[in-house]
CSV table of C-alpha atoms in Angstrom, one decimal:
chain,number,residue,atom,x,y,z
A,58,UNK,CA,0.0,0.0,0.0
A,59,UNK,CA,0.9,3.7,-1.0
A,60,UNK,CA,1.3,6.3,2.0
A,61,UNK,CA,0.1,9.6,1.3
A,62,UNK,CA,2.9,10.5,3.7
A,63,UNK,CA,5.9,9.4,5.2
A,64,UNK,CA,5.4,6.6,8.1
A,65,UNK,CA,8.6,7.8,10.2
A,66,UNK,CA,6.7,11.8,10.1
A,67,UNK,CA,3.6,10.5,10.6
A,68,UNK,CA,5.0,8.0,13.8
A,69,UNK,CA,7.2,10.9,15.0
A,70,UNK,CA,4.7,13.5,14.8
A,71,UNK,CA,2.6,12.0,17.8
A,72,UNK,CA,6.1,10.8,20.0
A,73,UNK,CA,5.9,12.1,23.3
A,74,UNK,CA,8.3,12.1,26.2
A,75,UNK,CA,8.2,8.6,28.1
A,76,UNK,CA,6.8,8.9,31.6
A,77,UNK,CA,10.4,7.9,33.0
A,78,UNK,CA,11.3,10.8,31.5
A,79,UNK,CA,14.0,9.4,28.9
A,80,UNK,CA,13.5,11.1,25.6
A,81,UNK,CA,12.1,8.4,23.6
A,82,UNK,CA,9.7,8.0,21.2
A,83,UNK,CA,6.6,7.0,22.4
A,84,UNK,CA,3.2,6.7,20.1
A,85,UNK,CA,-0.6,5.9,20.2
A,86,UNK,CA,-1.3,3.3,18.5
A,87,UNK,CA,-4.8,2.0,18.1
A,88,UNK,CA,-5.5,-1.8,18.7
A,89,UNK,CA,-8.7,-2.9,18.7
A,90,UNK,CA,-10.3,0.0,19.5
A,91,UNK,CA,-7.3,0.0,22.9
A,92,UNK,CA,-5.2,3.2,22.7
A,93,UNK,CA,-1.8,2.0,23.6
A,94,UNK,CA,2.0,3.2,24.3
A,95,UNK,CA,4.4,2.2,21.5
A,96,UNK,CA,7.9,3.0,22.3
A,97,UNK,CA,9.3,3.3,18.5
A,98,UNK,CA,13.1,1.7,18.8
A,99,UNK,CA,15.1,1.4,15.9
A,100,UNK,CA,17.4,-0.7,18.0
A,101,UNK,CA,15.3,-3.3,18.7
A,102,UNK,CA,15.1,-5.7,15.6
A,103,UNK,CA,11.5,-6.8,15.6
A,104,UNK,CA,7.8,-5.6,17.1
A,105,UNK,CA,7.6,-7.4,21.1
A,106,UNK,CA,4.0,-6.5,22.8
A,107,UNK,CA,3.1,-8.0,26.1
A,108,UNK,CA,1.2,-11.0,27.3
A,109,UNK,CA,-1.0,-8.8,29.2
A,110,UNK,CA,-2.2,-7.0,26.2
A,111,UNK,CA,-2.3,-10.6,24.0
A,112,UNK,CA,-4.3,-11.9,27.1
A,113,UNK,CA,-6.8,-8.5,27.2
A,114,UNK,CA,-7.1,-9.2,23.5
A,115,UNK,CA,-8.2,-12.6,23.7
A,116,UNK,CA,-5.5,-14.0,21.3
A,117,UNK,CA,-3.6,-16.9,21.4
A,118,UNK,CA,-0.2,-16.7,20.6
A,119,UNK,CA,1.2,-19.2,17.8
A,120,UNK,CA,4.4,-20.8,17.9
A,121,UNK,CA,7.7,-18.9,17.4
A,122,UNK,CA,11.2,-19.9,15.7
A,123,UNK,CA,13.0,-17.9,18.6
A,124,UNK,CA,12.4,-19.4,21.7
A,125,UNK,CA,14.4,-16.1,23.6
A,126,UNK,CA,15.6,-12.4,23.2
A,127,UNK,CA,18.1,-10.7,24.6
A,128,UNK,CA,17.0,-7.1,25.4
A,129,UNK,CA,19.1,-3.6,25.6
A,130,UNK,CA,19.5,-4.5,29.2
A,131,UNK,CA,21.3,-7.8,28.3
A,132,UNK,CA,18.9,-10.0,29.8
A,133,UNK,CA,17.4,-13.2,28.1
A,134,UNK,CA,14.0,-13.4,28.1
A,135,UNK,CA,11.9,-16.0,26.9
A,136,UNK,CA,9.5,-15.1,23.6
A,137,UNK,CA,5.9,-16.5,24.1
A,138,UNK,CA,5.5,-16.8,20.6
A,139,UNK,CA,4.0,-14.6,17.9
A,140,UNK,CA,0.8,-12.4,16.9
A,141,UNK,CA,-0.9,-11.1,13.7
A,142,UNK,CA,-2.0,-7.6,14.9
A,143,UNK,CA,-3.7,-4.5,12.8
A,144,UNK,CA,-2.2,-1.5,14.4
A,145,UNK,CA,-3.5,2.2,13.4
A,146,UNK,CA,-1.2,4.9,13.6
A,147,UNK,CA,-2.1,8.2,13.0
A,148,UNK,CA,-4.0,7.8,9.8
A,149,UNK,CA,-2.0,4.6,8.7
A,150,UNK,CA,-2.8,1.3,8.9
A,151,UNK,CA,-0.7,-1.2,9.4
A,152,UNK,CA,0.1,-4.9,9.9
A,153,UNK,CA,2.9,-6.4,12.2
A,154,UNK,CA,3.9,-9.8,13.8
A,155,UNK,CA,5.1,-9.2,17.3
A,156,UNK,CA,6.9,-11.7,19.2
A,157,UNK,CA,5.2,-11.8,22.6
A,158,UNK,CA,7.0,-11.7,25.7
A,159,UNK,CA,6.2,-11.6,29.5
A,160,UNK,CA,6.3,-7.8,30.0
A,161,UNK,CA,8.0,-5.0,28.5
A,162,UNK,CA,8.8,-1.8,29.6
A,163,UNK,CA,6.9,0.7,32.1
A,164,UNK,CA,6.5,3.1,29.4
A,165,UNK,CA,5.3,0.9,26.6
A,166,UNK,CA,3.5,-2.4,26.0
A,167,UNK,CA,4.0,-2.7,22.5
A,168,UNK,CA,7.5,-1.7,20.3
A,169,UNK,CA,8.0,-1.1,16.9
A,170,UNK,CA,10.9,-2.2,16.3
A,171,UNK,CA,13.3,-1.7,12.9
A,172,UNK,CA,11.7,-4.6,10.7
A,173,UNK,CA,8.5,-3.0,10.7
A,174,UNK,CA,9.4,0.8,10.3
A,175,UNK,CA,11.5,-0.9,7.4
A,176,UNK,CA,8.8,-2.1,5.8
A,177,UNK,CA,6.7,0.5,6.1
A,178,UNK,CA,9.8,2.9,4.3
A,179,UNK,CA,10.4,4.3,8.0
């Protein structure tokens, strides 16, 4: 699908500070109908959303070729497995595959990570 305009503006145009007040970017996204916190890290390879939202959701997550992650923090922590979500961002709409972990951090429960700003020409 064609953007009318660019995904990183439109992504960065709604970041705010984090509530630990690092200066990251943190969007709303809209999942089903659920405003949530993204925290937008081009560090961080793939999308990772926690179980808690999965569970609010009422998915189940499918099987995963990773069986762990290793974080910024250098911890391991064990991937759940994966999710087909439909996340709206500002006026896009777009689909990602996060890997699903036990929590996240206190200022997100969902990132975008650098596959999906990639495919979306972020």
């Amino acid at each position: 699908a064609v953007c009318s305009e660019p995904v990183l503006g439109t992504l960065l145009s709604s970041a705010e500070t984090a509530p630990t007040g690092n200066r990251v970017p943190v969007v709303q996204v809209d999942l089903g109908g659920r405003s949530l916190n993204a925290l937008v890290d081009t560090g961080a390879s793939d999308d990772f959303i926690s179980s808690a939202e999965v569970n609010v959701l009422g998915l189940s997550p499918q099987s995963s070729e990773w069986s762990q992650v290793t974080l910024a923090d250098g911890g391991k922590h064990p991937i759940l497995g994966r999710v087909t979500l439909s996340l709206g961002v500002g006026p896009l709409r777009i689909t990602t595959q996060p890997y699903v972990l036990q929590e996240l951090t206190d200022a997100a429960t969902y990132i975008l990570g650098s596959s999906t700003l990639r495919q979306y020409g972020a």
